Coordinates of C-alpha atoms and ligand atoms in Angstrom, one line a residue:
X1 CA 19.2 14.1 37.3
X2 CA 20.2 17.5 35.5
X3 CA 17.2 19.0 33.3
X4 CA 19.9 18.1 30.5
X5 CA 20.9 15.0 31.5
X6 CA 17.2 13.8 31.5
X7 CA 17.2 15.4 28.1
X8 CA 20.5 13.6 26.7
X9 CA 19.1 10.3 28.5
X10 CA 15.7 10.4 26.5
X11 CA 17.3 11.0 23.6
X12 CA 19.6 8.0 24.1
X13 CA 16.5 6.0 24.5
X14 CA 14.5 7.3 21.5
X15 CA 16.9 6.8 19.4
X16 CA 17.4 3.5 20.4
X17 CA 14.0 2.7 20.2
X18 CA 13.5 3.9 17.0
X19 CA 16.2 1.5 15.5
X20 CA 14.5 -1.4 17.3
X21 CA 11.2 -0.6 15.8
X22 CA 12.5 -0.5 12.5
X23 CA 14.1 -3.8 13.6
X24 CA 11.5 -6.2 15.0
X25 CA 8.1 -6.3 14.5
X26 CA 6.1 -6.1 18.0
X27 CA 5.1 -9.1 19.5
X28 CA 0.9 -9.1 18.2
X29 CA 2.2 -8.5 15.0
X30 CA 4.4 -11.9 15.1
X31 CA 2.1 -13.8 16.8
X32 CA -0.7 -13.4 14.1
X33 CA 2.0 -13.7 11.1
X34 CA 2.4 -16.8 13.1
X35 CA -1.5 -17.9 13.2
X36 CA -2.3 -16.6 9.5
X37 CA 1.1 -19.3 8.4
X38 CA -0.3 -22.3 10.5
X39 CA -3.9 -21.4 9.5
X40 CA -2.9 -21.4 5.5
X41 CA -2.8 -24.6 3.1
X42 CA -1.3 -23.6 0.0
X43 CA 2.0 -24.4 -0.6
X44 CA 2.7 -20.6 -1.9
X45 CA 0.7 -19.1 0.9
X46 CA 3.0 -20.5 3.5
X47 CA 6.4 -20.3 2.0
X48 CA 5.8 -16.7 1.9
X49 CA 5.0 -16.5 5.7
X50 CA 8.2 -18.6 6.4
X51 CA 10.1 -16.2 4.6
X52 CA 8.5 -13.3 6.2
X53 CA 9.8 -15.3 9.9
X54 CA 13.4 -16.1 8.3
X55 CA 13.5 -12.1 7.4
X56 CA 12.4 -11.3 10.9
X57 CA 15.5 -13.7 12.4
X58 CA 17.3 -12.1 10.1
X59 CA 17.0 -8.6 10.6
X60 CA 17.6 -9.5 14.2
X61 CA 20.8 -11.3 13.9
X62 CA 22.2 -8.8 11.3
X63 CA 21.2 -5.4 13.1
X64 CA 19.6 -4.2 10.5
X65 CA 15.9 -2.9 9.3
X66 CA 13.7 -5.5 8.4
X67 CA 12.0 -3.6 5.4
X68 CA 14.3 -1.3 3.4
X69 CA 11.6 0.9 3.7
X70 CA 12.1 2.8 7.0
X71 CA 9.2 5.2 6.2
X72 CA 8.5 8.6 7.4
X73 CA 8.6 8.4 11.4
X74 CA 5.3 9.4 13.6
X75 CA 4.9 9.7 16.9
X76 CA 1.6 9.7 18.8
X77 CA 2.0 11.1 22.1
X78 CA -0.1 10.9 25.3
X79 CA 2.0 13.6 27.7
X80 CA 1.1 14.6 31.5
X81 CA 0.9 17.7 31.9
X82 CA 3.2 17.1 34.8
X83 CA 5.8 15.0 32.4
X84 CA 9.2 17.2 32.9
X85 CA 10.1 17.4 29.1
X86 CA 7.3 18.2 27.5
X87 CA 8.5 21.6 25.9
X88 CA 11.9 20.0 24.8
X89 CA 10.0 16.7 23.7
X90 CA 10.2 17.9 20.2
X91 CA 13.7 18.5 19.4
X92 CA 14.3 15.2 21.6
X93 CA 12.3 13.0 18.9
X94 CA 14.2 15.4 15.8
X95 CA 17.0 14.8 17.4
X96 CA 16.5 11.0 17.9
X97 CA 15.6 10.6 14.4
X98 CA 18.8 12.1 13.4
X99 CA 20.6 9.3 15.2
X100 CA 18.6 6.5 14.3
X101 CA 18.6 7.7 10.6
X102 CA 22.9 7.2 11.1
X103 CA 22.5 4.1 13.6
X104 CA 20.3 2.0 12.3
X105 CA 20.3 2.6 9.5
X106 CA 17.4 4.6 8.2
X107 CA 16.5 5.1 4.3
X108 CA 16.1 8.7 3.4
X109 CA 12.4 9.4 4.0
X110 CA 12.0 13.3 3.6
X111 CA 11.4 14.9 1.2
X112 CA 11.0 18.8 1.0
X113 CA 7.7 19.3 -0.9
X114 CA 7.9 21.8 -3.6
X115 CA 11.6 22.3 -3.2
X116 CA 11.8 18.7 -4.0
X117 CA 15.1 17.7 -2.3
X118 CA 15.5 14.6 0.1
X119 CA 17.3 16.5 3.6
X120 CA 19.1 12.9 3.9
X121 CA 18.3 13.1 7.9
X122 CA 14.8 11.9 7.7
X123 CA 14.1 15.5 9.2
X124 CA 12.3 18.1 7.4
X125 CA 8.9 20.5 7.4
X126 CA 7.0 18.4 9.8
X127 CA 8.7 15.5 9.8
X128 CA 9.3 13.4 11.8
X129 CA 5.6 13.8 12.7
X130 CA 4.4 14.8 16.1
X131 CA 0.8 13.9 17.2
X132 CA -0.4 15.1 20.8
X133 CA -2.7 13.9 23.4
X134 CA -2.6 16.2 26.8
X135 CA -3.3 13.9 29.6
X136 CA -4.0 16.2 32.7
X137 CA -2.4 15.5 36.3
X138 CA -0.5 13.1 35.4
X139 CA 3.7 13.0 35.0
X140 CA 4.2 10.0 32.4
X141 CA 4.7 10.2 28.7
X142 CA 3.7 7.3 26.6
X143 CA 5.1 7.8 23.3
X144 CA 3.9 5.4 20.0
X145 CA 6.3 5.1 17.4
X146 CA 5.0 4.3 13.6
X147 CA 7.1 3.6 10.4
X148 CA 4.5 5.0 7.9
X149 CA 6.2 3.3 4.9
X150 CA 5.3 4.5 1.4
X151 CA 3.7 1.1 0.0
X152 CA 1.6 1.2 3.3
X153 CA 0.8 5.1 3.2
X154 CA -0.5 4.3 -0.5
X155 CA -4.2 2.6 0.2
X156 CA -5.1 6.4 2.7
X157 CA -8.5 7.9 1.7
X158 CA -10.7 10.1 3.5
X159 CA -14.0 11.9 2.8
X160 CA -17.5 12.5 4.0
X161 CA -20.3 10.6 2.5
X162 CA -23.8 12.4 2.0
X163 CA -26.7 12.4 4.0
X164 CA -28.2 9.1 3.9
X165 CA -25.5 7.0 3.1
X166 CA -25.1 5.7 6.8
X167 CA -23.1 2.6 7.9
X168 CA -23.9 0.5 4.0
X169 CA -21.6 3.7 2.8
X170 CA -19.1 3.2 5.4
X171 CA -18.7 -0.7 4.3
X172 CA -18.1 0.3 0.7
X173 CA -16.0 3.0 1.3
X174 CA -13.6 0.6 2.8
X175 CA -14.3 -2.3 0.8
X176 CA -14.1 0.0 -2.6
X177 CA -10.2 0.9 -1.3
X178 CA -9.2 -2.1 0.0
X179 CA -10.1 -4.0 -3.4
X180 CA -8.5 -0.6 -5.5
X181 CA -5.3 0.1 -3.7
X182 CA -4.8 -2.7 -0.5
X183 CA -2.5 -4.3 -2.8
X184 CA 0.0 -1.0 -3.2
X185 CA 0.8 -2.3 0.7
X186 CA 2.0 -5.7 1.2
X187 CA -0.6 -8.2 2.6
X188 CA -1.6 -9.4 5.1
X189 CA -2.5 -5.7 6.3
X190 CA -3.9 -4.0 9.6
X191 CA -6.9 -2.2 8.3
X192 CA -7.7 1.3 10.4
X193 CA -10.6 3.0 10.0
X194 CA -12.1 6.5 11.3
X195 CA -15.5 7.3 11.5
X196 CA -16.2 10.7 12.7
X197 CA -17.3 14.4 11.8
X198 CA -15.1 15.5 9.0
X199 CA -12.7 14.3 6.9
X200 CA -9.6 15.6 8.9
X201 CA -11.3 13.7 12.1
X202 CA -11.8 10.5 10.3
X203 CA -8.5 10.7 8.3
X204 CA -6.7 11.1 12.1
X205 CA -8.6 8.5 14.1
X206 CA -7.7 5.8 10.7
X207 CA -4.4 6.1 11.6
X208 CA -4.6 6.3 15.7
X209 CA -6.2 3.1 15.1
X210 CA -3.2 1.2 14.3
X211 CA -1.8 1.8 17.3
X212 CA -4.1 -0.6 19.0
X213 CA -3.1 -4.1 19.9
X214 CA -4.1 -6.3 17.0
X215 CA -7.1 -8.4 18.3
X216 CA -8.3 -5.5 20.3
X217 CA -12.0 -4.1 20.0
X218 CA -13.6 -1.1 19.6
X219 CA -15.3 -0.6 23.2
X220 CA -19.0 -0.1 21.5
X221 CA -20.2 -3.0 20.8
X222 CA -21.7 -2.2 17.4
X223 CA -18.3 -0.8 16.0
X224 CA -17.0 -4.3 17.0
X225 CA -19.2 -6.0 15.1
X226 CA -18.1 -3.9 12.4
X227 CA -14.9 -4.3 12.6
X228 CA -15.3 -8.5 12.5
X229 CA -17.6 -8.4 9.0
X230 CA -15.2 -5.8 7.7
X231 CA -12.4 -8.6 8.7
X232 CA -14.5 -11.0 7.2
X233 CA -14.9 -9.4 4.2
X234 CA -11.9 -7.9 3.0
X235 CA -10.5 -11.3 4.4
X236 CA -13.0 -13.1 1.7
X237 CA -11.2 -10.9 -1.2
X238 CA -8.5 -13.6 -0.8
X239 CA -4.9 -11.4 -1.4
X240 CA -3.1 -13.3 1.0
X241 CA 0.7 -12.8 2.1
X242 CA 2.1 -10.2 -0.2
X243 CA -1.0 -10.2 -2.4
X244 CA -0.3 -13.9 -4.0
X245 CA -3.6 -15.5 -2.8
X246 CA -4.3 -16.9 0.5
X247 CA -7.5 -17.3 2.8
X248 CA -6.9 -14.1 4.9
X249 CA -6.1 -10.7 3.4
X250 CA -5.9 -8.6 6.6
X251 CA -4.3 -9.1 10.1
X252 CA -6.8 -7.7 11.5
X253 CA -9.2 -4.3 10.8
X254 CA -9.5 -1.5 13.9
X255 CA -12.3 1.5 14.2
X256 CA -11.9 4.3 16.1
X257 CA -14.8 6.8 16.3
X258 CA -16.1 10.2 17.5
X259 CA -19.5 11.6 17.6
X260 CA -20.5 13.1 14.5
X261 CA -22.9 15.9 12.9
X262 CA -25.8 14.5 12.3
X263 CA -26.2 14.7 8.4
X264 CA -22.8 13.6 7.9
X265 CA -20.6 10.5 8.6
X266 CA -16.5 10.9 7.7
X267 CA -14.5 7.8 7.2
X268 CA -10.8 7.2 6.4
X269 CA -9.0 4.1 5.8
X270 CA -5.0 4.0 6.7
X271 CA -2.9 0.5 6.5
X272 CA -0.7 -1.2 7.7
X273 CA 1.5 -3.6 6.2
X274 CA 2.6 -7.2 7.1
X275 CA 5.7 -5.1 8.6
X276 CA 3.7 -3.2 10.6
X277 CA 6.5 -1.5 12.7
X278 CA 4.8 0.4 15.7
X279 CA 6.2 0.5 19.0
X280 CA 4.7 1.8 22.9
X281 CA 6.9 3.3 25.3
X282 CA 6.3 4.9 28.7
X283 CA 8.6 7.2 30.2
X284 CA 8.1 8.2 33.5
X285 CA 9.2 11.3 34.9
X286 CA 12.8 10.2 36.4
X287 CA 12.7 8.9 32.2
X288 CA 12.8 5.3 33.3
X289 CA 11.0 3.4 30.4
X290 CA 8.7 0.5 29.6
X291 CA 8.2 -1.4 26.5
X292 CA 4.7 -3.0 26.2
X293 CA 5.1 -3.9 22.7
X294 CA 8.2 -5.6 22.5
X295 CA 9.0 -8.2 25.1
X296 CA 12.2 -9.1 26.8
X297 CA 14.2 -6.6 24.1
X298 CA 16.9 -4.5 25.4
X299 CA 17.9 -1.1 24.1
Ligands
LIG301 S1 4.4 -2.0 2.2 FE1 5.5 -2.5 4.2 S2 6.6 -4.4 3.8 FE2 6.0 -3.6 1.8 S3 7.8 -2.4 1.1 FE3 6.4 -1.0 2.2 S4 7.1 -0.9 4.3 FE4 8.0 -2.7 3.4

């Protein structure tokens, strides 16, 4: 395959991809809407969580998004520095945007700050967003695609606690804007949270961790701990589906982590929504694909 053809067939597949994401939820995210319904007594409580299934079978069967709320697109990207495209990967995503935004379709999600005019594309300043991992001899590109909707982008907070305030001050950190602004997002919510250095570390690593497979664990075994009493107690808060009371408030919460200076601890807290619409593709370098987060989809 041509250079350009390779170029033209990502593109074809992006674009797709995108649509699909905006589409259907991956298949963690259904499976625990699923668990949260059966696992819920009030009458309220589980009407809501059929009507979040009926809305997913919609969205299917009409072709359409299954939020209105397409959000601002990010990609989080683990390229080989063998992977053929890397240098046009860039304008392939912009460009894939661009279709989706006519295809799918995509609501109007950028905005030019300061000039204050929406482009209409979902393309602007640094949009759609491009995060980058360089993964050394290796060809493939695995590419995660997030809808950062603006309900879900609301709860974000990020700063660095003083000296002493160790892991109590990372618990009411979270707790303090989970129980403030979780409920600008619609419950039940995937819960990152970055502990690190700084606040542009922790803000970063809040978001990465949504990208990992709801149920997952932080690989120290301490941080998974954390992560379960965090669960537990935002969970004991009680918002339930779309914030009108239930037993369980989150889907789930995720740390990720770095090493840190020792007289300070950053943390961040991103969210995700019930319509948590992330997807995990990996190209090759002939730009075959696999889809580990949707299964048995076609693009
Ligand atoms: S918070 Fe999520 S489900 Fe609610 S409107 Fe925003 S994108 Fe849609």
């Amino acid at each position: 395959m041509s250079n350009q053809a390779q170029i033209d067939s990502m593109t074809d597949t992006m674009s797709a991809f995108v649509a699909l994401v905006g589409k259907k939820l991956p298949d963690d995210v259904e499976a625990k809407l699923a668990e949260l319904r059966a696992k819920e007594t009030s009458r309220l409580a589980t009407t809501i969580y059929d009507t979040m299934a009926e809305n997913q079978a919609l969205a299917m069967k009409l072709n359409r998004p299954c939020c209105q709320d397409t959000g601002v697109l990010q990609f989080w990207i683990k390229c080989g520095t063998q992977f053929p495209l890397m240098a046009q990967l860039e304008q392939i995503l912009t460009d894939a945007v661009l279709r989706a935004t006519v295809n799918a379709p995509l609501r109007h999600n950028s905005v030019e700050t300061f000039d204050e005019y929406n482009t209409g594309k979902n393309i602007g300043k640094g949009t759609p967003t491009l995060f980058w991992d360089i993964v050394p001899d290796s060809d493939q590109c695995e590419i995660y695609t997030y809808m950062a909707g603006g309900g879900c982008t609301l709860p974000g907070k990020a700063m660095v606690l003083m000296p002493g305030a160790g892991y109590e001050g990372v618990t009411q950190f979270v707790l303090d804007v989970m129980t403030s602004y979780g409920l600008n997002a619609c419950p039940p919510l995937l819960v990152g949270v970055g502990v690190a250095t700084s606040v542009e570390t922790a803000a970063l690593l809040s978001k990465k961790a949504l990208m990992r497979p709801i149920g997952s664990h932080n690989s120290n075994e301490r941080a998974a701990k954390m992560e379960q009493l965090l669960e537990d107690g935002i969970n004991s808060i009680g918002l339930g589906p779309q914030g009108m009371s239930g037993a369980f408030s989150v889907m789930g919460v995720n740390i990720e982590n770095t090493a840190r200076h020792p007289s300070t601890i950053g943390v961040a807290v991103n969210v995700g929504c019930w319509s948590h619409r992330r997807g995990h593709i990996i190209f090759d370098k002939d730009m075959n694909y696999t889809i580990t987060t949707h299964a048995e989809v076609q693009l």
